[in-house]
XYZ file of C-alpha atoms in Angstrom:
359
model
C -2.145 -7.870 1.036
C 1.358 -7.118 1.000
C 2.904 -4.272 3.010
C 5.891 -2.631 0.965
C 8.627 -2.158 3.102
C 10.118 1.353 3.085
C 13.479 2.981 3.745
C 14.508 6.396 3.644
C 17.604 8.805 3.123
C 18.154 12.592 2.972
C 16.125 15.164 5.133
C 14.420 17.430 2.344
C 10.467 18.244 3.963
C 11.221 15.655 6.145
C 8.214 15.597 8.318
C 6.013 15.997 5.120
C 7.182 12.400 3.955
C 7.648 10.923 7.320
C 4.207 11.882 7.452
C 2.863 10.711 3.747
C 5.063 7.386 4.335
C 3.372 6.348 8.004
C -0.059 7.413 6.734
C -0.108 5.506 3.770
C -2.053 2.032 4.808
C -0.156 -0.493 2.512
C 3.446 1.083 3.411
C 5.509 0.772 6.625
C 8.809 2.998 7.148
C 11.045 0.589 8.525
C 14.499 2.424 7.996
C 16.693 5.255 7.251
C 20.231 5.835 6.299
C 21.831 9.027 7.746
C 24.630 10.921 6.663
C 25.556 12.516 9.619
C 24.814 12.582 13.511
C 22.106 15.325 12.801
C 20.404 13.585 10.662
C 20.506 10.610 12.933
C 18.784 12.573 15.222
C 16.091 13.883 13.162
C 15.451 10.401 12.364
C 15.277 9.284 15.874
C 12.473 12.180 16.581
C 10.647 10.908 13.958
C 10.257 7.955 15.349
C 12.518 5.292 12.854
C 14.368 2.876 15.279
C 16.768 1.604 12.592
C 19.085 3.646 11.287
C 21.900 2.698 8.931
C 25.236 4.485 8.885
C 25.300 4.604 4.628
C 22.546 4.475 2.009
C 24.387 1.075 0.861
C 24.399 -0.614 4.053
C 20.666 -0.102 4.196
C 19.801 -1.291 0.819
C 21.757 -4.557 1.543
C 20.358 -5.243 4.739
C 16.921 -3.745 5.404
C 15.004 -5.865 2.663
C 13.389 -3.186 1.210
C 10.654 -2.535 -1.790
C 10.997 1.005 -2.270
C 13.185 3.919 -0.894
C 12.360 7.134 -0.875
C 15.519 9.512 -1.810
C 14.831 13.100 -0.338
C 18.768 14.464 -1.335
C 20.390 16.543 -3.754
C 20.006 15.824 -7.523
C 23.298 14.786 -7.721
C 22.776 11.801 -5.008
C 19.503 11.165 -6.047
C 21.138 10.195 -9.511
C 24.046 7.646 -7.849
C 21.457 6.234 -5.671
C 18.658 5.585 -7.845
C 21.017 3.719 -9.974
C 21.773 1.841 -6.637
C 18.442 1.043 -5.844
C 17.788 -0.215 -9.749
C 20.474 -2.945 -9.367
C 19.040 -4.040 -6.517
C 15.250 -3.749 -7.965
C 13.929 -1.560 -5.338
C 11.259 1.081 -6.504
C 12.338 4.734 -6.054
C 10.323 7.511 -4.789
C 12.274 10.829 -5.126
C 12.614 14.504 -4.167
C 12.663 17.266 -6.959
C 14.376 17.868 -9.343
C 15.075 14.267 -10.749
C 18.765 15.474 -11.828
C 21.156 18.449 -12.337
C 21.332 16.996 -16.344
C 19.291 15.611 -18.818
C 22.269 13.394 -19.243
C 21.744 11.871 -16.148
C 17.913 11.995 -15.660
C 18.069 9.682 -19.053
C 20.204 7.520 -17.336
C 18.380 7.045 -14.229
C 14.607 6.164 -16.030
C 16.764 3.975 -18.510
C 18.139 2.053 -15.345
C 14.738 1.876 -13.430
C 13.022 0.878 -17.032
C 15.619 -2.230 -17.274
C 15.339 -3.157 -13.819
C 11.150 -3.220 -14.105
C 10.808 -0.878 -11.104
C 9.053 2.478 -10.685
C 10.430 5.402 -10.310
C 8.740 8.857 -9.279
C 9.399 12.233 -8.307
C 7.724 14.569 -5.932
C 6.402 17.338 -8.792
C 3.552 16.452 -6.600
C 0.923 19.294 -8.322
C -0.511 16.004 -10.281
C -1.882 14.362 -7.336
C -3.111 17.954 -5.867
C -7.208 17.536 -5.712
C -6.983 21.435 -6.521
C -5.362 20.689 -9.885
C -6.994 17.934 -10.747
C -10.550 19.665 -10.223
C -8.603 22.674 -12.361
C -7.830 20.076 -15.365
C -11.389 18.011 -15.138
C -12.625 21.806 -15.571
C -10.532 22.905 -18.315
C -11.313 19.347 -20.334
C -15.178 20.006 -19.769
C -14.616 23.626 -21.776
C -15.390 25.104 -18.304
C -13.528 28.296 -19.404
C -13.861 27.265 -23.240
C -11.024 26.688 -25.384
C -7.630 26.896 -23.425
C -5.798 29.721 -25.493
C -2.810 30.485 -23.236
C -1.379 30.268 -19.495
C 0.634 32.649 -17.697
C 3.015 31.133 -14.734
C 4.908 33.327 -12.248
C 7.477 32.280 -9.471
C 8.197 35.446 -7.360
C 10.756 35.194 -4.113
C 13.834 36.730 -3.087
C 16.070 33.844 -4.365
C 17.692 34.442 -7.637
C 15.940 33.022 -11.063
C 18.722 30.407 -10.883
C 17.617 28.981 -7.726
C 14.158 29.157 -9.197
C 14.729 27.705 -12.421
C 16.119 24.339 -10.888
C 13.802 24.072 -7.667
C 10.503 25.567 -7.850
C 10.705 25.539 -12.015
C 10.285 21.981 -11.452
C 6.794 22.079 -10.263
C 6.067 25.202 -12.397
C 6.977 23.604 -15.864
C 5.395 20.429 -14.925
C 1.808 21.988 -13.940
C 2.154 24.133 -17.681
C 2.564 20.405 -19.369
C -0.122 18.829 -16.837
C -2.741 21.480 -18.662
C -1.209 21.290 -22.239
C 0.636 18.589 -22.648
C 4.236 18.419 -24.225
C 5.831 21.383 -25.733
C 6.783 21.601 -29.442
C 9.360 24.556 -29.109
C 10.789 27.071 -26.396
C 12.246 30.570 -26.192
C 14.308 31.671 -23.275
C 15.848 35.097 -22.060
C 17.899 35.013 -18.391
C 19.132 38.439 -17.070
C 21.374 39.725 -14.565
C 21.088 43.014 -12.820
C 18.906 43.931 -16.236
C 21.265 42.877 -18.596
C 21.858 39.498 -20.405
C 23.237 36.532 -18.653
C 26.843 35.856 -19.737
C 28.990 32.786 -18.679
C 30.766 35.213 -16.380
C 27.360 35.071 -14.156
C 27.645 31.380 -14.014
C 27.896 29.986 -10.061
C 27.172 26.932 -8.176
C 23.759 26.208 -6.704
C 24.691 26.433 -2.886
C 22.224 23.243 -2.280
C 23.845 21.101 -4.614
C 21.453 21.842 -7.547
C 24.426 22.295 -10.284
C 24.980 25.802 -12.271
C 22.729 28.698 -12.181
C 22.776 31.970 -13.886
C 20.538 35.095 -13.464
C 18.126 37.042 -11.407
C 15.423 37.106 -13.613
C 14.021 34.735 -16.460
C 11.101 34.300 -18.975
C 10.161 31.256 -21.235
C 7.969 31.285 -23.849
C 6.659 28.111 -24.917
C 4.664 26.449 -27.490
C 2.792 23.184 -27.098
C 1.959 20.784 -29.631
C -2.161 21.460 -29.312
C -1.287 25.149 -30.213
C -1.252 26.499 -26.900
C 1.088 28.735 -25.442
C 2.626 30.221 -22.189
C 4.780 32.364 -20.478
C 6.801 31.569 -17.669
C 8.641 33.812 -15.375
C 10.697 33.539 -12.293
C 10.996 37.139 -10.755
C 13.541 37.771 -7.911
C 11.148 40.168 -6.020
C 8.828 40.085 -2.857
C 6.477 39.521 -1.713
C 6.110 35.677 -2.837
C 4.028 34.823 -5.143
C 3.602 30.824 -6.970
C 1.221 29.992 -9.787
C -0.391 29.981 -13.051
C -3.164 31.638 -14.845
C -5.315 29.318 -17.485
C -6.663 31.987 -19.795
C -9.585 30.550 -22.362
C -12.085 31.894 -24.668
C -14.904 31.732 -21.893
C -13.076 32.785 -18.850
C -10.184 32.151 -16.683
C -8.746 29.743 -13.778
C -6.388 30.553 -11.248
C -4.001 28.017 -9.029
C -1.872 30.195 -6.727
C -0.139 30.442 -3.667
C -0.580 32.173 -1.401
C -3.619 30.086 -1.331
C -6.170 32.975 0.112
C -8.979 32.776 -0.158
C -8.781 29.539 -2.415
C -6.152 27.884 -3.940
C -8.439 27.520 -6.893
C -9.979 31.018 -8.606
C -12.489 31.584 -11.415
C -13.470 34.762 -13.411
C -15.970 34.963 -16.197
C -13.665 37.180 -18.682
C -10.473 35.954 -19.138
C -8.956 39.623 -19.641
C -10.776 42.104 -19.148
C -14.874 43.519 -19.368
C -16.822 46.279 -19.069
C -18.876 44.379 -16.531
C -17.268 44.552 -13.035
C -18.695 40.893 -11.684
C -16.798 39.610 -14.701
C -13.434 40.768 -13.270
C -13.528 39.520 -9.952
C -12.153 36.360 -8.923
C -14.490 34.011 -7.387
C -12.846 30.869 -5.302
C -13.773 27.392 -6.354
C -14.177 25.299 -3.452
C -13.818 21.286 -3.403
C -16.388 18.705 -1.472
C -14.714 17.145 1.868
C -14.613 13.650 -0.121
C -12.497 15.462 -3.031
C -10.423 17.109 -0.630
C -8.958 13.836 0.553
C -7.567 15.305 3.769
C -5.621 18.754 1.703
C -6.163 21.247 3.938
C -5.330 24.973 3.233
C -1.504 25.589 2.688
C -0.627 21.701 3.804
C 0.947 19.572 1.081
C 0.849 16.617 3.522
C -2.116 14.531 2.463
C -1.013 15.350 -1.318
C 2.656 13.601 -0.695
C 0.272 10.922 1.162
C -1.913 10.305 -2.173
C 1.587 10.312 -4.210
C 2.659 7.431 -1.962
C -0.753 5.425 -1.822
C -0.785 6.168 -5.913
C 3.068 4.812 -5.946
C 1.978 1.547 -4.408
C -1.114 1.187 -6.961
C 1.123 1.921 -9.621
C 3.698 -1.016 -8.511
C 1.023 -3.740 -8.695
C -0.677 -2.439 -12.148
C 2.302 -1.920 -13.910
C 0.945 1.700 -14.500
C 2.592 4.824 -15.092
C 3.057 7.315 -11.994
C 1.388 10.463 -12.359
C 4.673 11.618 -11.034
C 6.960 9.575 -13.296
C 10.204 9.996 -13.887
C 9.777 10.175 -17.457
C 7.332 13.418 -16.646
C 10.245 14.615 -14.404
C 12.431 14.183 -17.415
C 10.295 16.434 -19.668
C 9.995 19.401 -16.785
C 13.641 19.174 -16.501
C 14.017 19.467 -20.386
C 12.222 23.104 -20.229
C 14.557 24.069 -17.007
C 17.514 23.473 -19.178
C 16.086 24.327 -22.482
C 15.387 28.080 -21.229
C 19.257 27.966 -20.337
C 19.616 26.408 -24.311
C 17.726 28.789 -25.976
C 19.293 32.046 -24.148
C 22.845 30.854 -24.785
C 22.340 30.311 -28.539
C 19.917 33.644 -28.530
C 17.246 31.224 -30.731
C 13.800 29.296 -30.180
C 15.142 25.597 -29.558
C 13.107 22.681 -30.210
C 11.519 20.248 -27.746
C 12.765 17.292 -27.161
C 16.462 18.915 -26.705
C 19.356 17.259 -28.847
C 21.579 18.630 -26.445
C 21.395 16.413 -23.037
C 24.235 17.840 -21.228
C 23.853 21.019 -19.343
C 23.724 24.556 -21.281
C 25.724 26.537 -18.225
C 28.231 23.308 -18.834
C 28.697 23.752 -22.417
C 28.786 27.599 -22.471
C 32.208 28.107 -20.839
C 33.951 25.526 -23.037
C 33.158 27.354 -26.149
């Protein structure tokens, strides 16, 4: 039985990623690439003894099967192309890229090389989201009519769009499939965002704008969704699925349970119908997933990655899926920039906020 030699670069969610790689039975974490002394110390503290001074050195000398890249999307783009040239499978942190141009290039390079590319939009491997999708398919809430997804935090929507939006848009697609159109609207201090509101993301995730945004989505199956990013507190992140016979909600904070149900979708004159009830999962189905902890979900994603390497199946968190989530983020800006609904897939693959100042 093959053991997959794995290297890691970058420190985003480092302890969770190292824990997941160490817990996956057919993965051996053999090396890391440190970009500075602080990263070297972090890797050493987590028990990694072979540490290279550069990513290129690690790829050339560590005899890797898999590389995990937990850096900003600019480096993820460059490092993925380098790994593809050597035939090394790539696991990466989200977002997949700053622009659709880069994301398309990454997926194409990995396809040509015959390697797997997966991006940690991990809700697709989460037992609670998987159960919710199964319930939806079984008609637990009747026919799905619409969805309401919300990310609320102290950060501006520009940050949340590229950071948490990769999760939120991907979740909407997980439940409803491919989008056909979207309508986006972005505001700064209550006014429509303009080109002068564009600023660089402090974490290297490209240009951003706005402190609040709303995206309306239309899916090919007729379902609609509203995705909101609010600069407000307390923090909240989740999605509500509204059907003809009830509603499901999956959210953070997770108390009293990540997955909730109520028998009336919107309002009922019966008080009991309006009360959210928890949907608990058996221990066997949770696969080690604990309240508020995602380490087990990362491990599930890694184990699934090994399976897909061997079968050639598309990983649930594939680069192709990540591109489609990024497309809805970019589409939000493109629709706002144009002041019009846009069709999906986007024909414009450059970042809309890079196009805007050039007009």
